[in-house]
Amino acid sequence: MNDNASLNRSAAFASIAVALLLVGMKVWAVFSTGSTAMLGSLADTTLDLVASLATLAGVWVAAQPDDENHRFGHGKAEALAAMFQVVLISISALSLAFRAVNQWIAGARPEGAEGGIVVSVIAMVATVALLAWQRYVIRKTKSLAISTDHVHYQSDILLNLAVIAALALDQYVGIAGADPFFGLAIALWLGWGAWGASQQAIEQLMDHEWPEERRQAFLEAVARHPEIKGLHDLRTRTSGDRDFVQFHLAVNGDMTVRQAHVIMDEVEAILKKEFPGVEILIHPDPEGHVDPTDMSSEDLLAKL
């Protein structure tokens, strides 16, 4: 857990450093070119910086240990950080679209394409390096906040290519309207990215169940224990980089409490081996027991 927290923080600090570098370069490029597409790129990078700061805060809070007021840990801080990023991206997309439409109507043209193109190329190189590190961290930690940040920086590659295309088409090919067109396209891309990034965060905040294939693999692991007579009321959720699962297991009703407890420990050992890091809560039931008020009393192992 401590290693994961360190990796998440390193990825957050790396994205902050890259964002600071790019904001400085793009401020100069906007004043040099007057390009709406470059302005959109600057707005996106500024949001990257703010979002990266939010990501750092999110992964730091999420890494805090359980306490008396947060028995399930602080993992949902990552989902909150991701939603904060989504709001910022959405505001940026709307503002950029408004600017692009106004520029299109006014017929304004960018200048000094060379400087803007050089800045965009440098931005792409720095972004590719950052994405490589983020991918490594995500594979190790499964961090939602870093994953959302990664999605945003992935879009920066296409965004910088769009800026280069807009400046080149306007300055070297003479196509009027190329810059606001690409600016509007970038705004739409940001909006689509915000929508996609919001889905996973919302699922965590709403305690969405695990994907069906993972639930099925979990049930198959439980079914391998010969003393298990059934399983019902399986509930799963994810919070940050932590998974939680609880369920009822049916065992021989003639067992003592101690014997049933030994079975529960054995099942938990099997699950811990195949699903490391998952926090498990098991409730034993005598075989055939059905709670008439329980909406989830169906035996899930019977379907295997």
PDB file of C-alpha atoms in Angstrom, residues 38-279:
ATOM      1  CA  MET A  38      -3.203  27.533 -29.389  1.00  0.00           C
ATOM      2  CA  LEU A  39      -5.377  29.305 -26.820  1.00  0.00           C
ATOM      3  CA  GLY A  40      -7.378  26.107 -26.530  1.00  0.00           C
ATOM      4  CA  SER A  41      -4.160  24.187 -26.013  1.00  0.00           C
ATOM      5  CA  LEU A  42      -3.097  26.676 -23.312  1.00  0.00           C
ATOM      6  CA  ALA A  43      -6.488  26.392 -21.601  1.00  0.00           C
ATOM      7  CA  ASP A  44      -6.226  22.629 -21.659  1.00  0.00           C
ATOM      8  CA  THR A  45      -2.694  22.669 -20.243  1.00  0.00           C
ATOM      9  CA  THR A  46      -3.690  25.137 -17.519  1.00  0.00           C
ATOM     10  CA  LEU A  47      -6.484  22.766 -16.597  1.00  0.00           C
ATOM     11  CA  ASP A  48      -3.935  19.949 -16.651  1.00  0.00           C
ATOM     12  CA  LEU A  49      -1.983  21.835 -14.010  1.00  0.00           C
ATOM     13  CA  VAL A  50      -4.990  22.482 -11.795  1.00  0.00           C
ATOM     14  CA  ALA A  51      -6.247  18.932 -12.324  1.00  0.00           C
ATOM     15  CA  SER A  52      -2.818  17.502 -11.502  1.00  0.00           C
ATOM     16  CA  LEU A  53      -2.818  19.435  -8.244  1.00  0.00           C
ATOM     17  CA  ALA A  54      -6.259  17.972  -7.530  1.00  0.00           C
ATOM     18  CA  THR A  55      -4.926  14.522  -8.422  1.00  0.00           C
ATOM     19  CA  LEU A  56      -2.030  14.953  -6.000  1.00  0.00           C
ATOM     20  CA  ALA A  57      -4.461  15.927  -3.252  1.00  0.00           C
ATOM     21  CA  GLY A  58      -6.739  13.026  -4.145  1.00  0.00           C
ATOM     22  CA  VAL A  59      -4.068  10.316  -4.098  1.00  0.00           C
ATOM     23  CA  TRP A  60      -2.574  11.755  -0.892  1.00  0.00           C
ATOM     24  CA  VAL A  61      -5.921  11.667   0.934  1.00  0.00           C
ATOM     25  CA  ALA A  62      -6.780   8.242  -0.534  1.00  0.00           C
ATOM     26  CA  ALA A  63      -3.513   6.822   0.830  1.00  0.00           C
ATOM     27  CA  GLN A  64      -4.363   7.790   4.410  1.00  0.00           C
ATOM     28  CA  PRO A  65      -5.078   4.792   6.666  1.00  0.00           C
ATOM     29  CA  ASP A  66      -8.508   3.951   8.035  1.00  0.00           C
ATOM     30  CA  ASP A  67      -9.618   5.987  11.020  1.00  0.00           C
ATOM     31  CA  GLU A  68     -12.583   6.126  13.403  1.00  0.00           C
ATOM     32  CA  ASN A  69     -14.645   8.196  10.976  1.00  0.00           C
ATOM     33  CA  HIS A  70     -13.607   6.378   7.770  1.00  0.00           C
ATOM     34  CA  ARG A  71     -13.649   2.658   8.469  1.00  0.00           C
ATOM     35  CA  PHE A  72     -13.478   1.822   4.765  1.00  0.00           C
ATOM     36  CA  GLY A  73     -10.511   4.112   4.180  1.00  0.00           C
ATOM     37  CA  HIS A  74     -10.327   7.278   2.089  1.00  0.00           C
ATOM     38  CA  GLY A  75     -10.240   5.756  -1.404  1.00  0.00           C
ATOM     39  CA  LYS A  76     -13.173   7.776  -2.725  1.00  0.00           C
ATOM     40  CA  ALA A  77     -11.036  10.904  -2.529  1.00  0.00           C
ATOM     41  CA  GLU A  78      -9.647   9.754  -5.889  1.00  0.00           C
ATOM     42  CA  ALA A  79     -13.124   9.696  -7.420  1.00  0.00           C
ATOM     43  CA  LEU A  80     -13.810  13.181  -6.039  1.00  0.00           C
ATOM     44  CA  ALA A  81     -10.528  14.435  -7.545  1.00  0.00           C
ATOM     45  CA  ALA A  82     -11.511  12.874 -10.871  1.00  0.00           C
ATOM     46  CA  MET A  83     -14.917  14.600 -10.805  1.00  0.00           C
ATOM     47  CA  PHE A  84     -13.231  17.920 -10.036  1.00  0.00           C
ATOM     48  CA  GLN A  85     -11.128  17.424 -13.162  1.00  0.00           C
ATOM     49  CA  VAL A  86     -14.246  16.646 -15.196  1.00  0.00           C
ATOM     50  CA  VAL A  87     -15.889  19.919 -14.128  1.00  0.00           C
ATOM     51  CA  LEU A  88     -12.784  21.919 -15.086  1.00  0.00           C
ATOM     52  CA  ILE A  89     -12.493  20.201 -18.465  1.00  0.00           C
ATOM     53  CA  SER A  90     -16.176  20.873 -19.215  1.00  0.00           C
ATOM     54  CA  ILE A  91     -15.869  24.583 -18.394  1.00  0.00           C
ATOM     55  CA  SER A  92     -12.777  24.837 -20.589  1.00  0.00           C
ATOM     56  CA  ALA A  93     -14.534  23.134 -23.506  1.00  0.00           C
ATOM     57  CA  LEU A  94     -17.497  25.528 -23.379  1.00  0.00           C
ATOM     58  CA  SER A  95     -15.269  28.623 -23.145  1.00  0.00           C
ATOM     59  CA  LEU A  96     -13.095  27.463 -26.038  1.00  0.00           C
ATOM     60  CA  ALA A  97     -16.103  26.694 -28.243  1.00  0.00           C
ATOM     61  CA  PHE A  98     -17.470  30.202 -27.591  1.00  0.00           C
ATOM     62  CA  ARG A  99     -14.088  31.767 -28.508  1.00  0.00           C
ATOM     63  CA  ALA A 100     -13.803  29.676 -31.693  1.00  0.00           C
ATOM     64  CA  VAL A 101     -17.273  30.671 -32.918  1.00  0.00           C
ATOM     65  CA  ASN A 102     -16.572  34.361 -32.257  1.00  0.00           C
ATOM     66  CA  GLN A 103     -13.253  34.177 -34.119  1.00  0.00           C
ATOM     67  CA  TRP A 104     -14.904  32.433 -37.030  1.00  0.00           C
ATOM     68  CA  ILE A 105     -17.543  35.162 -37.288  1.00  0.00           C
ATOM     69  CA  ALA A 106     -14.948  37.959 -36.977  1.00  0.00           C
ATOM     70  CA  GLY A 107     -12.602  36.346 -39.514  1.00  0.00           C
ATOM     71  CA  ALA A 108      -9.503  36.801 -37.304  1.00  0.00           C
ATOM     72  CA  ARG A 109      -6.294  35.058 -38.457  1.00  0.00           C
ATOM     73  CA  PRO A 110      -3.303  33.783 -36.422  1.00  0.00           C
ATOM     74  CA  GLU A 111       0.275  34.967 -37.009  1.00  0.00           C
ATOM     75  CA  GLY A 112       3.790  33.625 -36.456  1.00  0.00           C
ATOM     76  CA  ALA A 113       3.022  29.947 -37.029  1.00  0.00           C
ATOM     77  CA  GLU A 114       6.643  28.813 -36.611  1.00  0.00           C
ATOM     78  CA  GLY A 115       6.826  29.591 -32.900  1.00  0.00           C
ATOM     79  CA  GLY A 116       3.501  27.931 -32.195  1.00  0.00           C
ATOM     80  CA  ILE A 117       4.510  24.798 -34.090  1.00  0.00           C
ATOM     81  CA  VAL A 118       7.824  24.515 -32.214  1.00  0.00           C
ATOM     82  CA  VAL A 119       6.054  24.880 -28.853  1.00  0.00           C
ATOM     83  CA  SER A 120       3.531  22.200 -29.840  1.00  0.00           C
ATOM     84  CA  VAL A 121       6.280  19.759 -30.843  1.00  0.00           C
ATOM     85  CA  ILE A 122       8.096  20.261 -27.510  1.00  0.00           C
ATOM     86  CA  ALA A 123       4.778  19.797 -25.709  1.00  0.00           C
ATOM     87  CA  MET A 124       4.198  16.490 -27.506  1.00  0.00           C
ATOM     88  CA  VAL A 125       7.639  15.142 -26.544  1.00  0.00           C
ATOM     89  CA  ALA A 126       7.138  16.054 -22.873  1.00  0.00           C
ATOM     90  CA  THR A 127       3.633  14.585 -22.879  1.00  0.00           C
ATOM     91  CA  VAL A 128       4.757  11.268 -24.387  1.00  0.00           C
ATOM     92  CA  ALA A 129       7.374  10.904 -21.623  1.00  0.00           C
ATOM     93  CA  LEU A 130       4.776  11.661 -18.944  1.00  0.00           C
ATOM     94  CA  LEU A 131       2.262   9.204 -20.426  1.00  0.00           C
ATOM     95  CA  ALA A 132       4.853   6.419 -20.346  1.00  0.00           C
ATOM     96  CA  TRP A 133       5.431   6.940 -16.619  1.00  0.00           C
ATOM     97  CA  GLN A 134       1.703   7.223 -15.883  1.00  0.00           C
ATOM     98  CA  ARG A 135       1.017   3.934 -17.686  1.00  0.00           C
ATOM     99  CA  TYR A 136       3.615   2.205 -15.527  1.00  0.00           C
ATOM    100  CA  VAL A 137       2.093   3.633 -12.333  1.00  0.00           C
ATOM    101  CA  ILE A 138      -1.471   2.721 -13.368  1.00  0.00           C
ATOM    102  CA  ARG A 139      -0.441  -0.886 -14.040  1.00  0.00           C
ATOM    103  CA  LYS A 140       1.019  -1.069 -10.532  1.00  0.00           C
ATOM    104  CA  THR A 141      -1.587   0.838  -8.504  1.00  0.00           C
ATOM    105  CA  LYS A 142      -4.860   0.888 -10.540  1.00  0.00           C
ATOM    106  CA  SER A 143      -5.323   4.498  -9.340  1.00  0.00           C
ATOM    107  CA  LEU A 144      -8.527   6.128 -10.651  1.00  0.00           C
ATOM    108  CA  ALA A 145      -7.183   9.678 -10.201  1.00  0.00           C
ATOM    109  CA  ILE A 146      -3.987   8.893 -12.154  1.00  0.00           C
ATOM    110  CA  SER A 147      -6.060   7.060 -14.792  1.00  0.00           C
ATOM    111  CA  THR A 148      -8.258  10.139 -15.281  1.00  0.00           C
ATOM    112  CA  ASP A 149      -5.180  12.350 -15.493  1.00  0.00           C
ATOM    113  CA  HIS A 150      -3.731   9.897 -18.024  1.00  0.00           C
ATOM    114  CA  VAL A 151      -6.835  10.118 -20.224  1.00  0.00           C
ATOM    115  CA  HIS A 152      -6.570  13.902 -20.198  1.00  0.00           C
ATOM    116  CA  TYR A 153      -2.890  13.895 -21.169  1.00  0.00           C
ATOM    117  CA  GLN A 154      -3.554  11.332 -23.900  1.00  0.00           C
ATOM    118  CA  SER A 155      -5.858  13.859 -25.526  1.00  0.00           C
ATOM    119  CA  ASP A 156      -3.006  16.395 -25.448  1.00  0.00           C
ATOM    120  CA  ILE A 157      -1.187  14.492 -28.190  1.00  0.00           C
ATOM    121  CA  LEU A 158      -4.082  14.962 -30.615  1.00  0.00           C
ATOM    122  CA  LEU A 159      -4.632  18.474 -29.309  1.00  0.00           C
ATOM    123  CA  ASN A 160      -1.078  19.547 -30.131  1.00  0.00           C
ATOM    124  CA  LEU A 161      -1.307  17.893 -33.542  1.00  0.00           C
ATOM    125  CA  ALA A 162      -4.498  19.884 -34.116  1.00  0.00           C
ATOM    126  CA  VAL A 163      -2.693  23.129 -33.219  1.00  0.00           C
ATOM    127  CA  ILE A 164       0.099  22.325 -35.663  1.00  0.00           C
ATOM    128  CA  ALA A 165      -2.435  21.515 -38.399  1.00  0.00           C
ATOM    129  CA  ALA A 166      -4.425  24.699 -37.716  1.00  0.00           C
ATOM    130  CA  LEU A 167      -1.365  26.972 -37.896  1.00  0.00           C
ATOM    131  CA  ALA A 168       0.103  25.225 -40.933  1.00  0.00           C
ATOM    132  CA  LEU A 169      -3.131  25.243 -42.925  1.00  0.00           C
ATOM    133  CA  ASP A 170      -3.788  28.911 -42.152  1.00  0.00           C
ATOM    134  CA  GLN A 171      -0.244  30.278 -42.622  1.00  0.00           C
ATOM    135  CA  TYR A 172       1.222  28.031 -45.325  1.00  0.00           C
ATOM    136  CA  VAL A 173      -1.806  26.805 -47.262  1.00  0.00           C
ATOM    137  CA  GLY A 174      -3.890  29.948 -46.823  1.00  0.00           C
ATOM    138  CA  ILE A 175      -7.099  28.265 -45.669  1.00  0.00           C
ATOM    139  CA  ALA A 176      -9.020  30.914 -43.739  1.00  0.00           C
ATOM    140  CA  GLY A 177     -11.053  29.545 -40.850  1.00  0.00           C
ATOM    141  CA  ALA A 178      -8.752  26.579 -40.215  1.00  0.00           C
ATOM    142  CA  ASP A 179      -7.722  27.918 -36.803  1.00  0.00           C
ATOM    143  CA  PRO A 180     -11.239  28.425 -35.343  1.00  0.00           C
ATOM    144  CA  PHE A 181     -12.340  25.142 -36.933  1.00  0.00           C
ATOM    145  CA  PHE A 182      -9.638  23.217 -35.095  1.00  0.00           C
ATOM    146  CA  GLY A 183     -10.309  25.258 -31.971  1.00  0.00           C
ATOM    147  CA  LEU A 184     -13.949  24.142 -32.058  1.00  0.00           C
ATOM    148  CA  ALA A 185     -12.888  20.552 -32.745  1.00  0.00           C
ATOM    149  CA  ILE A 186     -10.600  20.669 -29.687  1.00  0.00           C
ATOM    150  CA  ALA A 187     -13.503  21.968 -27.576  1.00  0.00           C
ATOM    151  CA  LEU A 188     -15.693  19.063 -28.702  1.00  0.00           C
ATOM    152  CA  TRP A 189     -12.853  16.623 -27.992  1.00  0.00           C
ATOM    153  CA  LEU A 190     -12.441  18.008 -24.476  1.00  0.00           C
ATOM    154  CA  GLY A 191     -16.175  17.716 -23.849  1.00  0.00           C
ATOM    155  CA  TRP A 192     -16.230  14.103 -25.006  1.00  0.00           C
ATOM    156  CA  GLY A 193     -13.215  13.330 -22.829  1.00  0.00           C
ATOM    157  CA  ALA A 194     -14.930  14.896 -19.804  1.00  0.00           C
ATOM    158  CA  TRP A 195     -17.986  12.712 -20.352  1.00  0.00           C
ATOM    159  CA  GLY A 196     -15.911   9.541 -20.603  1.00  0.00           C
ATOM    160  CA  ALA A 197     -13.757  10.388 -17.580  1.00  0.00           C
ATOM    161  CA  SER A 198     -16.833  11.025 -15.444  1.00  0.00           C
ATOM    162  CA  GLN A 199     -18.284   7.540 -15.872  1.00  0.00           C
ATOM    163  CA  GLN A 200     -15.753   5.563 -13.833  1.00  0.00           C
ATOM    164  CA  ALA A 201     -15.667   8.183 -11.079  1.00  0.00           C
ATOM    165  CA  ILE A 202     -19.457   8.127 -10.814  1.00  0.00           C
ATOM    166  CA  GLU A 203     -19.427   4.324 -10.649  1.00  0.00           C
ATOM    167  CA  GLN A 204     -17.047   4.418  -7.687  1.00  0.00           C
ATOM    168  CA  LEU A 205     -18.996   7.112  -5.885  1.00  0.00           C
ATOM    169  CA  MET A 206     -22.196   5.109  -6.416  1.00  0.00           C
ATOM    170  CA  ASP A 207     -20.580   1.826  -5.250  1.00  0.00           C
ATOM    171  CA  HIS A 208     -21.066   0.136  -8.597  1.00  0.00           C
ATOM    172  CA  GLU A 209     -20.644  -3.651  -8.609  1.00  0.00           C
ATOM    173  CA  TRP A 210     -17.551  -5.300 -10.064  1.00  0.00           C
ATOM    174  CA  PRO A 211     -17.629  -6.235 -13.762  1.00  0.00           C
ATOM    175  CA  GLU A 212     -19.572  -9.464 -14.324  1.00  0.00           C
ATOM    176  CA  GLU A 213     -16.506 -11.452 -15.432  1.00  0.00           C
ATOM    177  CA  ARG A 214     -14.685 -10.596 -12.200  1.00  0.00           C
ATOM    178  CA  ARG A 215     -17.693 -11.529 -10.071  1.00  0.00           C
ATOM    179  CA  GLN A 216     -17.893 -14.824 -11.930  1.00  0.00           C
ATOM    180  CA  ALA A 217     -14.205 -15.560 -11.318  1.00  0.00           C
ATOM    181  CA  PHE A 218     -14.743 -14.772  -7.636  1.00  0.00           C
ATOM    182  CA  LEU A 219     -17.658 -17.220  -7.398  1.00  0.00           C
ATOM    183  CA  GLU A 220     -15.661 -19.937  -9.147  1.00  0.00           C
ATOM    184  CA  ALA A 221     -12.855 -19.516  -6.613  1.00  0.00           C
ATOM    185  CA  VAL A 222     -15.301 -19.898  -3.708  1.00  0.00           C
ATOM    186  CA  ALA A 223     -16.919 -22.971  -5.273  1.00  0.00           C
ATOM    187  CA  ARG A 224     -13.624 -24.878  -5.197  1.00  0.00           C
ATOM    188  CA  HIS A 225     -13.920 -25.409  -1.440  1.00  0.00           C
ATOM    189  CA  PRO A 226     -15.660 -28.793  -0.917  1.00  0.00           C
ATOM    190  CA  GLU A 227     -17.523 -27.785   2.278  1.00  0.00           C
ATOM    191  CA  ILE A 228     -19.365 -24.818   0.738  1.00  0.00           C
ATOM    192  CA  LYS A 229     -23.055 -25.565   0.092  1.00  0.00           C
ATOM    193  CA  GLY A 230     -24.052 -22.232  -1.438  1.00  0.00           C
ATOM    194  CA  LEU A 231     -23.454 -18.489  -1.608  1.00  0.00           C
ATOM    195  CA  HIS A 232     -25.863 -15.572  -1.670  1.00  0.00           C
ATOM    196  CA  ASP A 233     -26.071 -11.823  -1.086  1.00  0.00           C
ATOM    197  CA  LEU A 234     -22.755 -11.123  -2.842  1.00  0.00           C
ATOM    198  CA  ARG A 235     -21.940  -7.408  -2.730  1.00  0.00           C
ATOM    199  CA  THR A 236     -18.842  -5.843  -4.290  1.00  0.00           C
ATOM    200  CA  ARG A 237     -17.474  -2.343  -4.718  1.00  0.00           C
ATOM    201  CA  THR A 238     -14.269  -0.422  -5.388  1.00  0.00           C
ATOM    202  CA  SER A 239     -12.930   2.640  -3.569  1.00  0.00           C
ATOM    203  CA  GLY A 240      -9.743   4.147  -4.995  1.00  0.00           C
ATOM    204  CA  ASP A 241      -7.260   1.287  -5.316  1.00  0.00           C
ATOM    205  CA  ARG A 242      -9.075  -0.867  -2.745  1.00  0.00           C
ATOM    206  CA  ASP A 243     -11.742  -3.508  -3.384  1.00  0.00           C
ATOM    207  CA  PHE A 244     -14.384  -4.662  -0.919  1.00  0.00           C
ATOM    208  CA  VAL A 245     -16.594  -7.746  -1.024  1.00  0.00           C
ATOM    209  CA  GLN A 246     -19.095  -9.285   1.388  1.00  0.00           C
ATOM    210  CA  PHE A 247     -21.342 -12.340   1.071  1.00  0.00           C
ATOM    211  CA  HIS A 248     -23.155 -15.158   2.913  1.00  0.00           C
ATOM    212  CA  LEU A 249     -21.827 -18.716   2.703  1.00  0.00           C
ATOM    213  CA  ALA A 250     -23.975 -21.780   3.381  1.00  0.00           C
ATOM    214  CA  VAL A 251     -22.323 -24.640   5.283  1.00  0.00           C
ATOM    215  CA  ASN A 252     -23.517 -27.853   6.943  1.00  0.00           C
ATOM    216  CA  GLY A 253     -25.992 -26.816   9.629  1.00  0.00           C
ATOM    217  CA  ASP A 254     -24.641 -29.414  12.060  1.00  0.00           C
ATOM    218  CA  MET A 255     -21.243 -27.722  12.263  1.00  0.00           C
ATOM    219  CA  THR A 256     -20.188 -25.915  15.418  1.00  0.00           C
ATOM    220  CA  VAL A 257     -19.399 -22.216  15.263  1.00  0.00           C
ATOM    221  CA  ARG A 258     -15.699 -23.070  15.533  1.00  0.00           C
ATOM    222  CA  GLN A 259     -15.890 -25.535  12.625  1.00  0.00           C
ATOM    223  CA  ALA A 260     -17.753 -23.023  10.446  1.00  0.00           C
ATOM    224  CA  HIS A 261     -15.178 -20.389  11.319  1.00  0.00           C
ATOM    225  CA  VAL A 262     -12.373 -22.672  10.146  1.00  0.00           C
ATOM    226  CA  ILE A 263     -14.189 -23.092   6.805  1.00  0.00           C
ATOM    227  CA  MET A 264     -14.568 -19.321   6.472  1.00  0.00           C
ATOM    228  CA  ASP A 265     -10.833 -18.871   7.114  1.00  0.00           C
ATOM    229  CA  GLU A 266      -9.979 -21.458   4.445  1.00  0.00           C
ATOM    230  CA  VAL A 267     -12.263 -19.808   1.890  1.00  0.00           C
ATOM    231  CA  GLU A 268     -10.787 -16.408   2.706  1.00  0.00           C
ATOM    232  CA  ALA A 269      -7.249 -17.801   2.224  1.00  0.00           C
ATOM    233  CA  ILE A 270      -8.213 -19.071  -1.251  1.00  0.00           C
ATOM    234  CA  LEU A 271      -9.704 -15.712  -2.187  1.00  0.00           C
ATOM    235  CA  LYS A 272      -6.795 -13.688  -0.781  1.00  0.00           C
ATOM    236  CA  LYS A 273      -4.427 -15.695  -2.989  1.00  0.00           C
ATOM    237  CA  GLU A 274      -6.424 -15.145  -6.186  1.00  0.00           C
ATOM    238  CA  PHE A 275      -7.687 -11.635  -5.350  1.00  0.00           C
ATOM    239  CA  PRO A 276      -4.845 -10.005  -3.384  1.00  0.00           C
ATOM    240  CA  GLY A 277      -5.645  -6.771  -1.581  1.00  0.00           C
ATOM    241  CA  VAL A 278      -9.409  -7.357  -1.547  1.00  0.00           C
ATOM    242  CA  GLU A 279     -11.066  -6.812   1.842  1.00  0.00           C
TER     243      GLU A 279
END
